[in-house]
XYZ file of N, CA, C and O in Angstrom:
652
model
N 0.824 -1.195 0.000
C 0.000 0.000 0.000
C 0.869 1.260 0.000
O 0.612 2.184 -0.759
N 1.877 1.278 0.849
C 2.773 2.439 0.899
C 3.483 2.611 -0.441
O 3.637 3.738 -0.924
N 3.864 1.494 -1.033
C 4.522 1.546 -2.332
C 3.601 2.149 -3.398
O 4.047 2.970 -4.214
N 2.322 1.773 -3.365
C 1.358 2.316 -4.332
C 1.162 3.813 -4.125
O 1.066 4.571 -5.095
N 1.114 4.240 -2.877
C 0.942 5.669 -2.581
C 2.154 6.458 -3.053
O 2.009 7.505 -3.707
N 3.349 5.975 -2.757
C 4.564 6.679 -3.185
C 4.690 6.701 -4.705
O 5.087 7.719 -5.281
N 4.322 5.614 -5.344
C 4.336 5.568 -6.809
C 3.348 6.564 -7.390
O 3.652 7.280 -8.357
N 2.160 6.634 -6.807
C 1.138 7.571 -7.283
C 1.582 9.014 -7.088
O 1.383 9.857 -7.975
N 2.182 9.311 -5.944
C 2.667 10.675 -5.681
C 3.724 11.050 -6.719
O 3.682 12.145 -7.298
N 4.646 10.140 -6.968
C 5.701 10.394 -7.951
C 5.127 10.575 -9.355
O 5.508 11.502 -10.077
N 4.204 9.708 -9.737
C 3.604 9.795 -11.073
C 2.829 11.094 -11.239
O 2.958 11.778 -12.259
N 2.020 11.437 -10.240
C 1.214 12.649 -10.353
C 2.100 13.892 -10.372
O 1.904 14.797 -11.185
N 3.078 13.931 -9.479
C 3.956 15.101 -9.418
C 4.765 15.257 -10.704
O 4.915 16.378 -11.215
N 5.251 14.151 -11.246
C 6.069 14.244 -12.455
C 5.258 14.690 -13.672
O 5.790 15.345 -14.562
N 3.978 14.356 -13.709
C 3.162 14.769 -14.853
C 2.493 16.116 -14.634
O 1.967 16.692 -15.581
N 2.500 16.614 -13.419
C 1.751 17.835 -13.126
C 2.615 19.017 -12.709
O 2.081 20.096 -12.459
N 3.913 18.843 -12.617
C 4.764 19.940 -12.169
C 4.696 21.129 -13.141
O 4.649 22.276 -12.727
N 4.640 20.853 -14.439
C 4.507 21.928 -15.414
C 3.116 22.553 -15.371
O 2.922 23.702 -15.738
N 2.163 21.788 -14.901
C 0.788 22.264 -14.813
C 0.628 23.356 -13.755
O -0.311 24.149 -13.817
N 1.557 23.441 -12.805
C 1.472 24.492 -11.788
C 1.512 25.887 -12.413
O 0.811 26.794 -11.963
N 2.301 26.059 -13.446
C 2.376 27.359 -14.129
C 1.030 27.693 -14.766
O 0.533 28.814 -14.667
N 0.417 26.704 -15.401
C -0.887 26.905 -16.025
C -1.935 27.231 -14.968
O -2.731 28.155 -15.128
N -1.915 26.480 -13.867
C -2.859 26.761 -12.774
C -2.686 28.176 -12.255
O -3.662 28.889 -12.010
N -1.438 28.582 -12.076
C -1.169 29.928 -11.584
C -1.767 30.974 -12.538
O -2.434 31.913 -12.101
N -1.560 30.798 -13.823
C -2.097 31.754 -14.802
C -3.624 31.752 -14.809
O -4.251 32.808 -14.937
N -4.208 30.577 -14.689
C -5.670 30.494 -14.665
C -6.220 31.204 -13.431
O -7.168 31.983 -13.515
N -5.631 30.933 -12.277
C -6.113 31.565 -11.041
C -5.992 33.083 -11.093
O -6.857 33.789 -10.595
N -4.925 33.602 -11.699
C -4.759 35.054 -11.748
C -5.731 35.717 -12.718
O -5.974 36.907 -12.613
N -6.292 34.945 -13.647
C -7.183 35.545 -14.639
C -8.648 35.524 -14.210
O -9.492 36.040 -14.932
N -8.944 34.937 -13.058
C -10.333 34.775 -12.640
C -10.684 35.676 -11.459
O -9.827 36.078 -10.694
N -11.967 35.911 -11.355
C -12.499 36.617 -10.194
C -12.403 35.699 -8.972
O -12.456 34.474 -9.123
N -12.299 36.249 -7.780
C -12.206 35.391 -6.580
C -13.363 34.402 -6.437
O -13.157 33.267 -6.019
N -14.569 34.794 -6.830
C -15.717 33.898 -6.680
C -15.697 32.748 -7.690
O -16.390 31.753 -7.526
N -14.887 32.849 -8.744
C -14.822 31.829 -9.779
C -13.711 30.814 -9.548
O -13.615 29.827 -10.266
N -12.898 31.006 -8.533
C -11.692 30.185 -8.371
C -11.990 28.732 -8.019
O -11.219 27.858 -8.344
N -13.103 28.473 -7.358
C -13.452 27.080 -7.052
C -13.755 26.295 -8.321
O -13.607 25.078 -8.358
N -14.170 26.991 -9.357
C -14.469 26.314 -10.612
C -13.221 25.694 -11.237
O -13.309 24.707 -11.962
N -12.045 26.269 -10.926
C -10.789 25.711 -11.425
C -10.591 24.311 -10.853
O -10.183 23.393 -11.561
N -10.889 24.142 -9.581
C -10.751 22.823 -8.956
C -11.631 21.799 -9.663
O -11.188 20.698 -9.966
N -12.883 22.176 -9.947
C -13.801 21.246 -10.609
C -13.366 20.950 -12.036
O -13.509 19.836 -12.532
N -12.813 21.948 -12.709
C -12.271 21.725 -14.056
C -11.067 20.799 -14.028
O -10.917 19.928 -14.885
N -10.224 20.976 -13.026
C -9.059 20.110 -12.866
C -9.494 18.678 -12.547
O -8.932 17.713 -13.060
N -10.512 18.551 -11.726
C -11.050 17.231 -11.399
C -11.633 16.564 -12.648
O -11.407 15.373 -12.886
N -12.348 17.330 -13.469
C -12.900 16.801 -14.715
C -11.783 16.340 -15.645
O -11.832 15.236 -16.199
N -10.764 17.154 -15.793
C -9.633 16.817 -16.667
C -8.930 15.563 -16.195
O -8.628 14.670 -16.981
N -8.666 15.466 -14.901
C -7.987 14.288 -14.358
C -8.837 13.040 -14.554
O -8.321 11.972 -14.919
N -10.132 13.174 -14.349
C -11.042 12.040 -14.546
C -11.004 11.566 -15.990
O -10.919 10.356 -16.254
N -11.044 12.492 -16.934
C -11.014 12.124 -18.354
C -9.700 11.421 -18.695
O -9.691 10.361 -19.334
N -8.579 11.981 -18.250
C -7.281 11.382 -18.571
C -7.111 10.012 -17.919
O -6.547 9.091 -18.528
N -7.610 9.858 -16.695
C -7.527 8.558 -16.024
C -8.402 7.536 -16.744
O -7.976 6.399 -16.973
N -9.617 7.931 -17.125
C -10.499 6.995 -17.835
C -9.917 6.589 -19.182
O -9.978 5.411 -19.555
N -9.352 7.532 -19.907
C -8.713 7.212 -21.190
C -7.537 6.259 -20.962
O -7.370 5.278 -21.687
N -6.751 6.544 -19.936
C -5.602 5.677 -19.628
C -6.052 4.279 -19.239
O -5.439 3.285 -19.650
N -7.104 4.188 -18.440
C -7.625 2.873 -18.053
C -8.162 2.116 -19.265
O -7.966 0.907 -19.389
N -8.822 2.826 -20.171
C -9.335 2.199 -21.394
C -8.186 1.659 -22.247
O -8.223 0.525 -22.723
N -7.166 2.486 -22.436
C -6.009 2.058 -23.229
C -5.331 0.862 -22.563
O -4.935 -0.089 -23.233
N -5.216 0.905 -21.236
C -4.613 -0.207 -20.503
C -5.387 -1.490 -20.727
O -4.796 -2.542 -21.004
N -6.708 -1.425 -20.636
C -7.520 -2.621 -20.844
C -7.414 -3.122 -22.279
O -7.364 -4.326 -22.521
N -7.362 -2.212 -23.229
C -7.205 -2.599 -24.624
C -5.867 -3.309 -24.844
O -5.804 -4.345 -25.500
N -4.799 -2.743 -24.276
C -3.481 -3.352 -24.447
C -3.377 -4.717 -23.780
O -2.624 -5.577 -24.234
N -4.136 -4.929 -22.713
C -4.130 -6.237 -22.050
C -4.808 -7.305 -22.914
O -4.543 -8.485 -22.749
N -5.691 -6.892 -23.825
C -6.379 -7.848 -24.698
C -5.528 -8.239 -25.902
O -5.775 -9.247 -26.541
N -4.544 -7.424 -26.241
C -3.703 -7.672 -27.406
C -2.634 -8.707 -27.025
O -2.029 -8.612 -25.963
N -2.401 -9.702 -27.886
C -1.346 -10.682 -27.592
C 0.009 -9.995 -27.411
O 0.295 -8.998 -28.063
N 0.821 -10.545 -26.548
C 2.108 -9.943 -26.180
C 2.981 -9.560 -27.375
O 3.608 -8.517 -27.369
N 3.042 -10.387 -28.386
C 3.915 -10.122 -29.530
C 3.492 -8.867 -30.293
O 4.315 -8.219 -30.933
N 2.246 -8.512 -30.231
C 1.744 -7.362 -30.981
C 1.938 -6.048 -30.242
O 1.900 -4.989 -30.862
N 2.096 -6.086 -28.953
C 2.146 -4.855 -28.165
C 3.274 -3.939 -28.622
O 3.062 -2.745 -28.829
N 4.464 -4.475 -28.803
C 5.586 -3.632 -29.220
C 5.312 -3.000 -30.579
O 5.621 -1.835 -30.792
N 4.726 -3.748 -31.495
C 4.402 -3.202 -32.805
C 3.387 -2.077 -32.724
O 3.530 -1.048 -33.379
N 2.363 -2.270 -31.905
C 1.349 -1.225 -31.747
C 1.919 0.018 -31.095
O 1.629 1.138 -31.510
N 2.738 -0.174 -30.078
C 3.321 0.986 -29.400
C 4.302 1.725 -30.298
O 4.462 2.938 -30.176
N 4.943 1.019 -31.229
C 5.859 1.665 -32.153
C 5.164 2.522 -33.194
O 5.759 3.437 -33.753
N 3.901 2.253 -33.448
C 3.137 3.021 -34.424
C 2.798 4.410 -33.888
O 2.758 5.377 -34.642
N 2.594 4.519 -32.586
C 2.155 5.789 -31.992
C 3.125 6.936 -32.290
O 2.702 7.992 -32.785
N 4.442 6.808 -32.033
C 5.339 7.924 -32.365
C 5.367 8.255 -33.852
O 5.491 9.424 -34.220
N 5.214 7.217 -34.701
C 5.201 7.482 -36.142
C 3.974 8.302 -36.529
O 4.077 9.237 -37.318
N 2.828 7.957 -35.973
C 1.603 8.717 -36.257
C 1.746 10.149 -35.777
O 1.381 11.098 -36.477
N 2.312 10.330 -34.585
C 2.504 11.685 -34.053
C 3.459 12.478 -34.935
O 3.243 13.676 -35.187
N 4.526 11.834 -35.433
C 5.478 12.512 -36.312
C 4.853 12.898 -37.643
O 5.078 14.002 -38.152
N 4.063 11.985 -38.223
C 3.385 12.285 -39.489
C 2.407 13.441 -39.307
O 2.337 14.345 -40.147
N 1.674 13.422 -38.200
C 0.732 14.510 -37.920
C 1.473 15.847 -37.809
O 1.028 16.868 -38.336
N 2.628 15.834 -37.148
C 3.425 17.049 -36.998
C 3.927 17.553 -38.343
O 3.900 18.754 -38.617
N 4.342 16.630 -39.212
C 4.835 17.018 -40.540
C 3.702 17.610 -41.384
O 3.875 18.626 -42.047
N 2.530 16.982 -41.347
C 1.426 17.403 -42.201
C 0.779 18.693 -41.693
O 0.591 19.647 -42.436
N 0.418 18.731 -40.417
C -0.338 19.872 -39.898
C 0.498 20.864 -39.121
O 0.025 21.920 -38.746
N 1.747 20.567 -38.863
C 2.604 21.479 -38.133
C 2.305 21.455 -36.645
O 1.439 20.739 -36.167
N 3.066 22.260 -35.928
C 2.921 22.304 -34.483
C 2.010 23.459 -34.103
O 2.233 24.598 -34.492
N 0.976 23.135 -33.353
C 0.089 24.173 -32.855
C 0.577 24.547 -31.476
O 0.711 23.695 -30.608
N 0.838 25.836 -31.265
C 1.390 26.278 -30.001
C 0.438 26.080 -28.838
O -0.739 26.408 -28.913
N 0.974 25.521 -27.771
C 0.174 25.337 -26.569
C -0.174 26.685 -25.953
O -1.188 26.835 -25.291
N 0.689 27.686 -26.170
C 0.414 29.013 -25.628
C -0.866 29.595 -26.212
O -1.623 30.261 -25.508
N -1.116 29.344 -27.498
C -2.339 29.838 -28.130
C -3.575 29.210 -27.498
O -4.561 29.896 -27.237
N -3.512 27.902 -27.263
C -4.636 27.196 -26.645
C -4.893 27.739 -25.252
O -6.026 28.008 -24.868
N -3.819 27.937 -24.496
C -3.945 28.451 -23.136
C -4.538 29.853 -23.135
O -5.472 30.146 -22.401
N -4.015 30.737 -23.995
C -4.491 32.111 -24.026
C -5.937 32.191 -24.497
O -6.736 32.940 -23.952
N -6.300 31.398 -25.502
C -7.673 31.386 -26.000
C -8.627 30.925 -24.897
O -9.687 31.490 -24.700
N -8.233 29.908 -24.174
C -9.061 29.392 -23.092
C -9.198 30.376 -21.953
O -10.253 30.492 -21.343
N -8.131 31.087 -21.662
C -8.181 32.060 -20.568
C -9.041 33.269 -20.925
O -9.630 33.899 -20.053
N -9.111 33.596 -22.206
C -9.888 34.758 -22.627
C -11.391 34.512 -22.581
O -12.167 35.451 -22.503
N -11.813 33.248 -22.658
C -13.234 32.912 -22.623
C -13.614 32.485 -21.212
O -13.088 31.530 -20.688
N -14.526 33.197 -20.593
C -14.954 32.868 -19.236
C -16.360 32.272 -19.225
O -16.982 32.194 -18.184
N -16.852 31.840 -20.360
C -18.234 31.371 -20.413
C -18.448 30.107 -19.598
O -19.415 29.996 -18.872
N -17.554 29.154 -19.711
C -17.686 27.920 -18.962
C -16.310 27.557 -18.409
O -15.542 26.846 -19.048
N -16.023 28.041 -17.234
C -14.691 27.929 -16.656
C -14.302 26.473 -16.430
O -13.169 26.071 -16.714
N -15.210 25.663 -15.941
C -14.888 24.259 -15.668
C -14.451 23.552 -16.956
O -13.409 22.892 -16.987
N -15.219 23.710 -18.011
C -14.871 23.067 -19.287
C -13.581 23.641 -19.855
O -12.745 22.897 -20.379
N -13.393 24.960 -19.746
C -12.177 25.580 -20.266
C -10.935 25.070 -19.546
O -9.920 24.787 -20.181
N -11.004 24.966 -18.222
C -9.857 24.463 -17.464
C -9.550 23.032 -17.894
O -8.393 22.674 -18.125
N -10.584 22.217 -18.021
C -10.383 20.826 -18.426
C -9.781 20.750 -19.832
O -8.825 19.995 -20.066
N -10.297 21.530 -20.757
C -9.807 21.491 -22.140
C -8.377 22.013 -22.227
O -7.529 21.410 -22.903
N -8.096 23.109 -21.541
C -6.735 23.660 -21.540
C -5.755 22.621 -21.015
O -4.699 22.386 -21.590
N -6.120 21.985 -19.928
C -5.223 21.023 -19.310
C -5.042 19.784 -20.172
O -3.922 19.276 -20.312
N -6.110 19.275 -20.732
C -6.000 18.081 -21.576
C -5.139 18.367 -22.799
O -4.288 17.561 -23.175
N -5.322 19.531 -23.423
C -4.562 19.832 -24.637
C -3.101 20.140 -24.348
O -2.246 19.857 -25.185
N -2.801 20.712 -23.196
C -1.414 21.074 -22.910
C -0.657 20.016 -22.134
O 0.561 19.921 -22.255
N -1.343 19.222 -21.328
C -0.656 18.268 -20.448
C -1.121 16.831 -20.608
O -0.619 15.949 -19.907
N -2.079 16.566 -21.462
C -2.698 15.248 -21.512
C -1.808 14.128 -21.995
O -1.862 13.013 -21.479
N -0.962 14.381 -22.978
C -0.157 13.299 -23.562
C 0.822 12.714 -22.558
O 0.968 11.487 -22.478
N 1.500 13.572 -21.793
C 2.450 13.021 -20.829
C 1.744 12.280 -19.699
O 2.234 11.274 -19.196
N 0.559 12.753 -19.315
C -0.196 12.040 -18.278
C -0.564 10.633 -18.753
O -0.345 9.654 -18.032
N -1.103 10.528 -19.950
C -1.487 9.223 -20.482
C -0.251 8.345 -20.658
O -0.282 7.145 -20.354
N 0.841 8.936 -21.106
C 2.081 8.184 -21.289
C 2.624 7.595 -20.000
O 3.284 6.557 -20.006
N 2.353 8.230 -18.882
C 2.790 7.715 -17.579
C 1.721 6.808 -16.973
O 2.028 5.760 -16.401
N 0.458 7.197 -17.089
C -0.617 6.454 -16.420
C -0.841 5.056 -17.007
O -1.119 4.116 -16.269
N -0.728 4.904 -18.325
C -1.002 3.600 -18.943
C -0.052 2.521 -18.405
O -0.509 1.483 -17.927
N 1.267 2.737 -18.443
C 2.136 1.694 -17.880
C 1.929 1.505 -16.368
O 2.030 0.392 -15.859
N 1.627 2.586 -15.682
C 1.386 2.506 -14.246
C 0.178 1.621 -13.946
O 0.238 0.729 -13.090
N -0.904 1.841 -14.659
C -2.111 1.039 -14.443
C -1.915 -0.400 -14.930
O -2.466 -1.328 -14.346
N -1.133 -0.574 -15.993
C -0.947 -1.911 -16.560
C -0.217 -2.847 -15.608
O -0.456 -4.047 -15.616
N 0.657 -2.306 -14.768
C 1.433 -3.178 -13.896
C 0.890 -3.285 -12.482
O 1.526 -3.888 -11.624
N -0.292 -2.742 -12.220
C -0.854 -2.789 -10.877
C -2.195 -3.507 -10.854
O -2.913 -3.535 -11.849
N -2.516 -4.032 -9.686
C -3.794 -4.729 -9.491
C -4.914 -3.700 -9.321
O -4.656 -2.502 -9.163
N -6.137 -4.172 -9.315
C -7.297 -3.284 -9.149
C -7.246 -2.559 -7.806
O -7.584 -1.373 -7.723
N -6.824 -3.244 -6.756
C -6.720 -2.609 -5.428
C -5.667 -1.514 -5.452
O -5.891 -0.405 -4.942
N -4.517 -1.803 -6.064
C -3.465 -0.792 -6.161
C -3.913 0.395 -7.010
O -3.604 1.545 -6.692
N -4.649 0.131 -8.069
C -5.154 1.218 -8.912
C -6.120 2.090 -8.111
O -6.092 3.324 -8.222
N -6.955 1.491 -7.286
C -7.873 2.268 -6.438
C -7.078 3.152 -5.476
O -7.418 4.334 -5.280
N -6.018 2.624 -4.895
C -5.168 3.419 -3.996
C -4.496 4.547 -4.767
O -4.426 5.691 -4.297
N -4.028 4.237 -5.966
C -3.391 5.250 -6.809
C -4.380 6.368 -7.136
O -4.045 7.557 -7.055
N -5.605 6.013 -7.471
C -6.612 7.033 -7.821
C -6.980 7.893 -6.621
O -7.187 9.111 -6.765
N -7.067 7.305 -5.450
C -7.320 8.096 -4.233
C -6.160 9.057 -3.970
O -6.371 10.220 -3.604
N -4.958 8.576 -4.175
C -3.782 9.438 -4.002
C -3.784 10.558 -5.036
O -3.455 11.710 -4.719
N -4.165 10.239 -6.278
C -4.268 11.265 -7.309
C -5.241 12.369 -6.894
O -4.973 13.554 -7.095
N -6.385 11.995 -6.318
C -7.362 13.014 -5.927
C -6.804 13.898 -4.814
O -7.049 15.115 -4.798
N -6.057 13.309 -3.912
C -5.414 14.098 -2.860
C -4.361 15.035 -3.458
O -4.298 16.224 -3.114
N -3.541 14.507 -4.361
C -2.513 15.319 -5.005
C -3.117 16.437 -5.847
O -2.585 17.542 -5.903
N -4.245 16.166 -6.492
C -4.942 17.175 -7.279
C -5.302 18.364 -6.391
O -5.098 19.516 -6.768
N -5.815 18.083 -5.209
C -6.180 19.153 -4.279
C -4.953 19.951 -3.855
O -4.996 21.187 -3.797
N -3.869 19.260 -3.577
C -2.629 19.944 -3.173
C -2.112 20.824 -4.302
O -1.749 21.987 -4.086
N -2.091 20.297 -5.521
C -1.576 21.068 -6.644
C -2.463 22.276 -6.950
O -1.957 23.336 -7.307
N -3.763 22.128 -6.817
C -4.657 23.275 -7.015
C -4.365 24.358 -5.977
O -4.315 25.544 -6.311
N -4.173 23.948 -4.757
C -3.885 24.924 -3.699
C -2.545 25.616 -3.951
O -2.440 26.832 -3.823
N -1.529 24.845 -4.327
C -0.222 25.444 -4.621
C -0.339 26.414 -5.795
O 0.225 27.508 -5.770
N -1.083 26.039 -6.841
C -1.298 26.941 -7.972
C -2.006 28.213 -7.559
O -1.681 29.305 -8.027
N -2.976 28.089 -6.657
C -3.686 29.256 -6.139
C -2.732 30.169 -5.368
O -2.726 31.388 -5.563
N -1.906 29.585 -4.506
C -0.953 30.371 -3.719
C 0.067 31.048 -4.627
O 0.366 32.239 -4.442
N 0.584 30.319 -5.601
C 1.522 30.914 -6.547
C 0.868 32.047 -7.342
O 1.502 33.049 -7.649
N -0.396 31.893 -7.671
C -1.143 32.924 -8.370
C -1.282 34.189 -7.542
O -1.276 35.300 -8.083
N -1.405 34.042 -6.245
C -1.489 35.210 -5.352
C -0.171 35.988 -5.372
O -0.167 37.207 -5.316
N 0.956 35.282 -5.463
C 2.252 35.940 -5.520
C 2.447 36.652 -6.853
O 3.111 37.667 -6.938
N 1.871 36.102 -7.912
C 1.989 36.664 -9.253
C 1.231 37.980 -9.355
O 1.670 38.890 -10.043
N 0.074 38.041 -8.705
C -0.749 39.268 -8.774
C -0.063 40.353 -8.057
O 0.195 41.081 -7.519
C-alpha cells in the first residue's frame, strides 16, 4: 500500500509539475468567486485522462504480447506524421484562448489542461495502471485526488504571488 501511494505521488507530481504554471495563470485571470471552478475543471480533466488511460490499458491487455511492441511503435510514427502534415500548434495559443473565454470555466480548465498536459499524463498512467492490481489502482486514484487538491492549492498560492 505504501509503495502504491509513493508511486502515485511520484507519477502525479512528475506529470503535473509543469501544470502548476498553467494553474497559476488560470487563477490570476479569474475573479475570486470563480476560483473554485478551477478545482472542478481540474477534477474533470484528471477524470477524463484517467479513464482514457484505463481504457487504453484494458485494450493493451487484450492484445497478444507479440503485438504490443508493434502497436506501441506506431504511436510515435503517427505523431510525427501529424506534426509534418499539420505542423505544431502552439500550446500558448490554446492556453491564451481558453483564458480569454470565461463562459464555462470548468470546461475551459479541463480542455486547456487536456490539450497542454494530456499526452504526458497518459504516457505515464497507462504503464502505471498496466502493472498494478485493481486494489493498487484504487489506492493510486485516491492518491491522485489528494494530489490534485494539493496542486490546485499550490497553484492558487503561486497565483497570489503573481498578482
